[in-house]
Amino acid sequence: MVVWAVANQKGGVGKTTTTVALGSMLASRGERALMVDMDPHASLSGYVGVENGAHGSIYDLFGSSGSAPPASSLVHATAYERLSVLPASSAMITLDRQVGTRAGMGLVLSQALAGLAEDFDHVLIDCPPTLGVLMVNALAASDRLLVPTQTEALALAGLERMLRSLGMIERSRGRPLPRTIVPTMYDARTHASRACLEQLREKYGDAVSATVIPTDTQIREASAAGVPLASWSAARRGGLAYRQLLDELLAMRGQLMADAAA
């Protein structure tokens, strides 16, 4: 089972869109995909039509009100074949206060996903925009970090904060976490987008994906309709870009596996 976290300490950069797009495209290719909603705003859960924690959520894994249920009991099927979700709830916003100082709370999600390893091929984690127990759990459980970054100057500060936070997590993990910066909302017609993309590539080099996600109003239309991009044919430019991004990420995954076997 491969686990990717999708995170940035700035909102509105395309984290949820990226998670749902990649998850649905993996499912359309025959992989059993699980999307994990670690954001108390529950945008991902709402996107795929899962009510806000009504029948259990990530919150329950932390055992704040007693023993934690098995993660399998909290997984919901979506309307799309082979695509499931482990939903969020607004109660998750209280977790830092309730369990943030308790030992072992940074590995709750890792342990939960270990129990699902036979059920899913791929897991994508939609992270909150703040560093706390939820993001720590997501990064600790992941094999790769995806950082969607809007191609505008203000988004670069959020990227810097995210990478500083990643450094802290890596020191705690005792090993590096591969990362891929994904430029999003790119508009080649504007100087600001072009300059920002150039700056990203100059500063972060190969850590920036070759694929750029363009501005596409149909991405928003698909989100408003609650339909993943894999099933929204009108999003031609955005859909093609996310398919190319998935191909790129899977190629990286294959190379890592080949290097590990060598």
GROMACS .gro file of C-alpha atoms in nm:
model
  262
    1MET     CA    1   0.000   0.000   0.000
    2VAL     CA    2   0.138   0.340  -0.104
    3VAL     CA    3   0.050   0.652   0.098
    4TRP     CA    4   0.068   1.008  -0.032
    5ALA     CA    5  -0.006   1.314   0.183
    6VAL     CA    6  -0.134   1.630   0.013
    7ALA     CA    7  -0.046   1.932   0.226
    8ASN     CA    8   0.035   2.300   0.227
    9GLN     CA    9   0.016   2.553   0.510
   10LYS     CA   10  -0.185   2.786   0.290
   11GLY     CA   11  -0.548   2.735   0.204
   12GLY     CA   12  -0.702   2.760  -0.140
   13VAL     CA   13  -0.412   2.605  -0.333
   14GLY     CA   14  -0.592   2.293  -0.456
   15LYS     CA   15  -0.523   2.032  -0.188
   16THR     CA   16  -0.870   1.876  -0.186
   17THR     CA   17  -0.906   1.900  -0.564
   18THR     CA   18  -0.570   1.726  -0.606
   19THR     CA   19  -0.659   1.452  -0.358
   20VAL     CA   20  -0.994   1.374  -0.521
   21ALA     CA   21  -0.857   1.399  -0.875
   22LEU     CA   22  -0.569   1.160  -0.811
   23GLY     CA   23  -0.781   0.924  -0.599
   24SER     CA   24  -1.054   0.898  -0.860
   25MET     CA   25  -0.804   0.849  -1.141
   26LEU     CA   26  -0.628   0.571  -0.953
   27ALA     CA   27  -0.966   0.404  -0.899
   28SER     CA   28  -1.051   0.442  -1.268
   29ARG     CA   29  -0.728   0.254  -1.345
   30GLY     CA   30  -0.831  -0.039  -1.128
   31GLU     CA   31  -0.654   0.050  -0.802
   32ARG     CA   32  -0.838   0.037  -0.471
   33ALA     CA   33  -0.802   0.396  -0.352
   34LEU     CA   34  -0.873   0.535  -0.006
   35MET     CA   35  -0.895   0.909   0.053
   36VAL     CA   36  -0.836   1.022   0.412
   37ASP     CA   37  -0.985   1.357   0.514
   38MET     CA   38  -0.766   1.503   0.789
   39ASP     CA   39  -0.910   1.855   0.767
   40PRO     CA   40  -1.179   1.945   1.025
   41HIS     CA   41  -1.354   2.151   0.756
   42ALA     CA   42  -1.433   1.815   0.590
   43SER     CA   43  -1.424   1.957   0.237
   44LEU     CA   44  -1.315   1.626   0.087
   45SER     CA   45  -1.586   1.434   0.272
   46GLY     CA   46  -1.845   1.678   0.145
   47TYR     CA   47  -1.708   1.662  -0.207
   48VAL     CA   48  -1.781   1.288  -0.231
   49GLY     CA   49  -2.113   1.311  -0.046
   50VAL     CA   50  -2.018   1.166   0.291
   51GLU     CA   51  -2.205   1.339   0.573
   52ASN     CA   52  -1.986   1.525   0.819
   53GLY     CA   53  -1.879   1.247   1.055
   54ALA     CA   54  -2.234   1.127   1.117
   55HIS     CA   55  -2.126   0.762   1.139
   56GLY     CA   56  -1.774   0.807   1.271
   57SER     CA   57  -1.468   0.993   1.151
   58ILE     CA   58  -1.093   1.032   1.194
   59TYR     CA   59  -1.173   1.186   1.532
   60ASP     CA   60  -1.273   0.844   1.668
   61LEU     CA   61  -0.931   0.695   1.588
   62PHE     CA   62  -0.776   0.908   1.862
   63GLY     CA   63  -0.989   0.747   2.132
   64SER     CA   64  -1.083   1.079   2.287
   65SER     CA   65  -1.407   0.934   2.422
   66GLY     CA   66  -1.282   0.584   2.501
   67SER     CA   67  -1.122   0.303   2.302
   68ALA     CA   68  -1.072   0.364   1.931
   69PRO     CA   69  -1.275   0.158   1.681
   70PRO     CA   70  -1.098  -0.027   1.398
   71ALA     CA   71  -1.033   0.199   1.101
   72SER     CA   72  -1.222  -0.040   0.874
   73SER     CA   73  -1.545   0.047   1.056
   74LEU     CA   74  -1.502   0.416   0.968
   75VAL     CA   75  -1.433   0.373   0.595
   76HIS     CA   76  -1.718   0.474   0.364
   77ALA     CA   77  -1.766   0.364   0.005
   78THR     CA   78  -1.836   0.645  -0.241
   79ALA     CA   79  -2.059   0.640  -0.546
   80TYR     CA   80  -1.751   0.555  -0.751
   81GLU     CA   81  -1.619   0.202  -0.784
   82ARG     CA   82  -1.298   0.125  -0.590
   83LEU     CA   83  -1.294   0.476  -0.434
   84SER     CA   84  -1.349   0.503  -0.057
   85VAL     CA   85  -1.313   0.773   0.205
   86LEU     CA   86  -1.220   0.790   0.572
   87PRO     CA   87  -1.412   1.107   0.661
   88ALA     CA   88  -1.346   1.408   0.879
   89SER     CA   89  -1.568   1.583   1.130
   90SER     CA   90  -1.569   1.926   1.289
   91ALA     CA   91  -1.484   1.765   1.627
   92MET     CA   92  -1.130   1.707   1.496
   93ILE     CA   93  -1.051   2.074   1.556
   94THR     CA   94  -1.036   1.996   1.931
   95LEU     CA   95  -0.777   1.717   1.902
   96ASP     CA   96  -0.469   1.934   1.963
   97ARG     CA   97  -0.617   2.047   2.294
   98GLN     CA   98  -0.741   1.700   2.391
   99VAL     CA   99  -0.455   1.472   2.292
  100GLY     CA  100  -0.172   1.692   2.164
  101THR     CA  101   0.049   1.627   2.467
  102ARG     CA  102  -0.021   1.255   2.499
  103ALA     CA  103   0.259   1.017   2.402
  104GLY     CA  104   0.216   0.824   2.079
  105MET     CA  105  -0.046   1.051   1.929
  106GLY     CA  106   0.167   1.121   1.622
  107LEU     CA  107   0.139   0.762   1.500
  108VAL     CA  108  -0.236   0.705   1.531
  109LEU     CA  109  -0.299   0.726   1.157
  110SER     CA  110   0.003   0.509   1.070
  111GLN     CA  111  -0.129   0.235   1.296
  112ALA     CA  112  -0.482   0.267   1.158
  113LEU     CA  113  -0.364   0.244   0.798
  114ALA     CA  114  -0.153  -0.061   0.879
  115GLY     CA  115  -0.480  -0.238   0.955
  116LEU     CA  116  -0.611  -0.146   0.609
  117ALA     CA  117  -0.305  -0.253   0.410
  118GLU     CA  118  -0.481  -0.558   0.262
  119ASP     CA  119  -0.787  -0.357   0.161
  120PHE     CA  120  -0.632  -0.073  -0.041
  121ASP     CA  121  -0.356  -0.024  -0.294
  122HIS     CA  122  -0.323   0.349  -0.256
  123VAL     CA  123  -0.404   0.606   0.015
  124LEU     CA  124  -0.422   0.984  -0.034
  125ILE     CA  125  -0.440   1.209   0.271
  126ASP     CA  126  -0.595   1.556   0.246
  127CYS     CA  127  -0.425   1.757   0.522
  128PRO     CA  128  -0.535   2.063   0.719
  129PRO     CA  129  -0.346   2.389   0.654
  130THR     CA  130  -0.209   2.409   1.010
  131LEU     CA  131   0.074   2.221   1.179
  132GLY     CA  132  -0.071   2.016   1.463
  133VAL     CA  133  -0.145   1.660   1.561
  134LEU     CA  134  -0.346   1.595   1.242
  135MET     CA  135  -0.076   1.707   0.999
  136VAL     CA  136   0.194   1.534   1.205
  137ASN     CA  137  -0.004   1.211   1.176
  138ALA     CA  138  -0.047   1.252   0.801
  139LEU     CA  139   0.321   1.316   0.734
  140ALA     CA  140   0.433   1.037   0.967
  141ALA     CA  141   0.214   0.790   0.778
  142SER     CA  142   0.321   0.893   0.427
  143ASP     CA  143   0.563   0.765   0.166
  144ARG     CA  144   0.556   1.090  -0.031
  145LEU     CA  145   0.439   1.446   0.030
  146LEU     CA  146   0.261   1.636  -0.247
  147VAL     CA  147   0.258   2.014  -0.201
  148PRO     CA  148   0.007   2.187  -0.432
  149THR     CA  149   0.128   2.545  -0.471
  150GLN     CA  150  -0.071   2.815  -0.646
  151THR     CA  151   0.144   2.998  -0.900
  152GLU     CA  152   0.129   3.339  -0.736
  153ALA     CA  153   0.376   3.522  -0.515
  154LEU     CA  154   0.173   3.498  -0.192
  155ALA     CA  155   0.160   3.118  -0.218
  156LEU     CA  156   0.538   3.090  -0.196
  157ALA     CA  157   0.534   3.192   0.172
  158GLY     CA  158   0.296   2.905   0.250
  159LEU     CA  159   0.528   2.668   0.066
  160GLU     CA  160   0.825   2.786   0.274
  161ARG     CA  161   0.630   2.726   0.597
  162MET     CA  162   0.530   2.381   0.476
  163LEU     CA  163   0.887   2.282   0.397
  164ARG     CA  164   1.008   2.409   0.735
  165SER     CA  165   0.741   2.198   0.904
  166LEU     CA  166   0.847   1.902   0.693
  167GLY     CA  167   1.203   1.943   0.818
  168MET     CA  168   1.078   1.911   1.176
  169ILE     CA  169   0.881   1.598   1.091
  170GLU     CA  170   1.176   1.443   0.910
  171ARG     CA  171   1.397   1.490   1.214
  172SER     CA  172   1.131   1.315   1.423
  173ARG     CA  173   1.092   1.034   1.165
  174GLY     CA  174   1.466   0.989   1.143
  175ARG     CA  175   1.447   0.965   0.764
  176PRO     CA  176   1.362   1.195   0.474
  177LEU     CA  177   1.015   1.217   0.324
  178PRO     CA  178   1.027   1.255  -0.055
  179ARG     CA  179   0.829   1.556  -0.170
  180THR     CA  180   0.682   1.682  -0.496
  181ILE     CA  181   0.577   2.045  -0.534
  182VAL     CA  182   0.280   2.065  -0.772
  183PRO     CA  183   0.222   2.406  -0.937
  184THR     CA  184  -0.153   2.471  -0.953
  185MET     CA  185  -0.392   2.732  -1.094
  186TYR     CA  186  -0.137   2.821  -1.361
  187ASP     CA  187  -0.237   3.080  -1.619
  188ALA     CA  188   0.028   3.106  -1.889
  189ARG     CA  189  -0.132   3.432  -2.011
  190THR     CA  190  -0.021   3.621  -1.700
  191HIS     CA  191   0.328   3.737  -1.618
  192ALA     CA  192   0.268   3.663  -1.247
  193SER     CA  193   0.200   3.293  -1.310
  194ARG     CA  194   0.493   3.255  -1.548
  195ALA     CA  195   0.732   3.432  -1.311
  196CYS     CA  196   0.616   3.228  -1.012
  197LEU     CA  197   0.661   2.899  -1.199
  198GLU     CA  198   1.009   3.004  -1.308
  199GLN     CA  199   1.095   3.095  -0.948
  200LEU     CA  200   0.970   2.759  -0.822
  201ARG     CA  201   1.179   2.569  -1.076
  202GLU     CA  202   1.491   2.777  -1.007
  203LYS     CA  203   1.466   2.737  -0.630
  204TYR     CA  204   1.343   2.378  -0.593
  205GLY     CA  205   1.459   2.212  -0.914
  206ASP     CA  206   1.359   1.849  -0.954
  207ALA     CA  207   1.131   1.869  -0.649
  208VAL     CA  208   0.882   2.057  -0.871
  209SER     CA  209   0.665   1.832  -1.085
  210ALA     CA  210   0.710   1.851  -1.459
  211THR     CA  211   0.331   1.869  -1.481
  212VAL     CA  212   0.160   2.203  -1.415
  213ILE     CA  213  -0.211   2.215  -1.325
  214PRO     CA  214  -0.375   2.493  -1.529
  215THR     CA  215  -0.656   2.724  -1.433
  216ASP     CA  216  -0.969   2.548  -1.559
  217THR     CA  217  -1.317   2.665  -1.461
  218GLN     CA  218  -1.442   2.310  -1.514
  219ILE     CA  219  -1.238   2.194  -1.215
  220ARG     CA  220  -1.455   2.421  -1.000
  221GLU     CA  221  -1.768   2.303  -1.178
  222ALA     CA  222  -1.681   1.940  -1.105
  223SER     CA  223  -1.620   2.023  -0.739
  224ALA     CA  224  -1.952   2.210  -0.713
  225ALA     CA  225  -2.130   1.909  -0.862
  226GLY     CA  226  -1.948   1.667  -0.631
  227VAL     CA  227  -1.806   1.474  -0.926
  228PRO     CA  228  -1.437   1.368  -0.932
  229LEU     CA  229  -1.239   1.481  -1.234
  230ALA     CA  230  -1.201   1.122  -1.355
  231SER     CA  231  -1.577   1.129  -1.421
  232TRP     CA  232  -1.611   1.492  -1.539
  233SER     CA  233  -1.530   1.490  -1.908
  234ALA     CA  234  -1.579   1.865  -1.951
  235ALA     CA  235  -1.258   1.936  -1.754
  236ARG     CA  236  -1.039   1.853  -2.051
  237ARG     CA  237  -0.735   2.067  -1.967
  238GLY     CA  238  -0.748   2.009  -1.593
  239GLY     CA  239  -0.827   1.641  -1.629
  240LEU     CA  240  -0.543   1.584  -1.875
  241ALA     CA  241  -0.299   1.764  -1.645
  242TYR     CA  242  -0.395   1.554  -1.344
  243ARG     CA  243  -0.361   1.235  -1.550
  244GLN     CA  244  -0.014   1.344  -1.653
  245LEU     CA  245   0.070   1.425  -1.291
  246LEU     CA  246  -0.047   1.079  -1.183
  247ASP     CA  247   0.169   0.917  -1.452
  248GLU     CA  248   0.465   1.121  -1.327
  249LEU     CA  249   0.409   1.024  -0.964
  250LEU     CA  250   0.363   0.656  -1.047
  251ALA     CA  251   0.687   0.662  -1.245
  252MET     CA  252   0.864   0.803  -0.936
  253ARG     CA  253   0.707   0.531  -0.726
  254GLY     CA  254   0.830   0.266  -0.970
  255GLN     CA  255   1.182   0.408  -0.965
  256LEU     CA  256   1.189   0.410  -0.585
  257MET     CA  257   1.078   0.047  -0.576
  258ALA     CA  258   1.341  -0.047  -0.834
  259ASP     CA  259   1.612   0.134  -0.636
  260ALA     CA  260   1.505  -0.039  -0.315
  261ALA     CA  261   1.520  -0.380  -0.482
  262ALA     CA  262   1.865  -0.316  -0.634
   0.00000   0.00000   0.00000
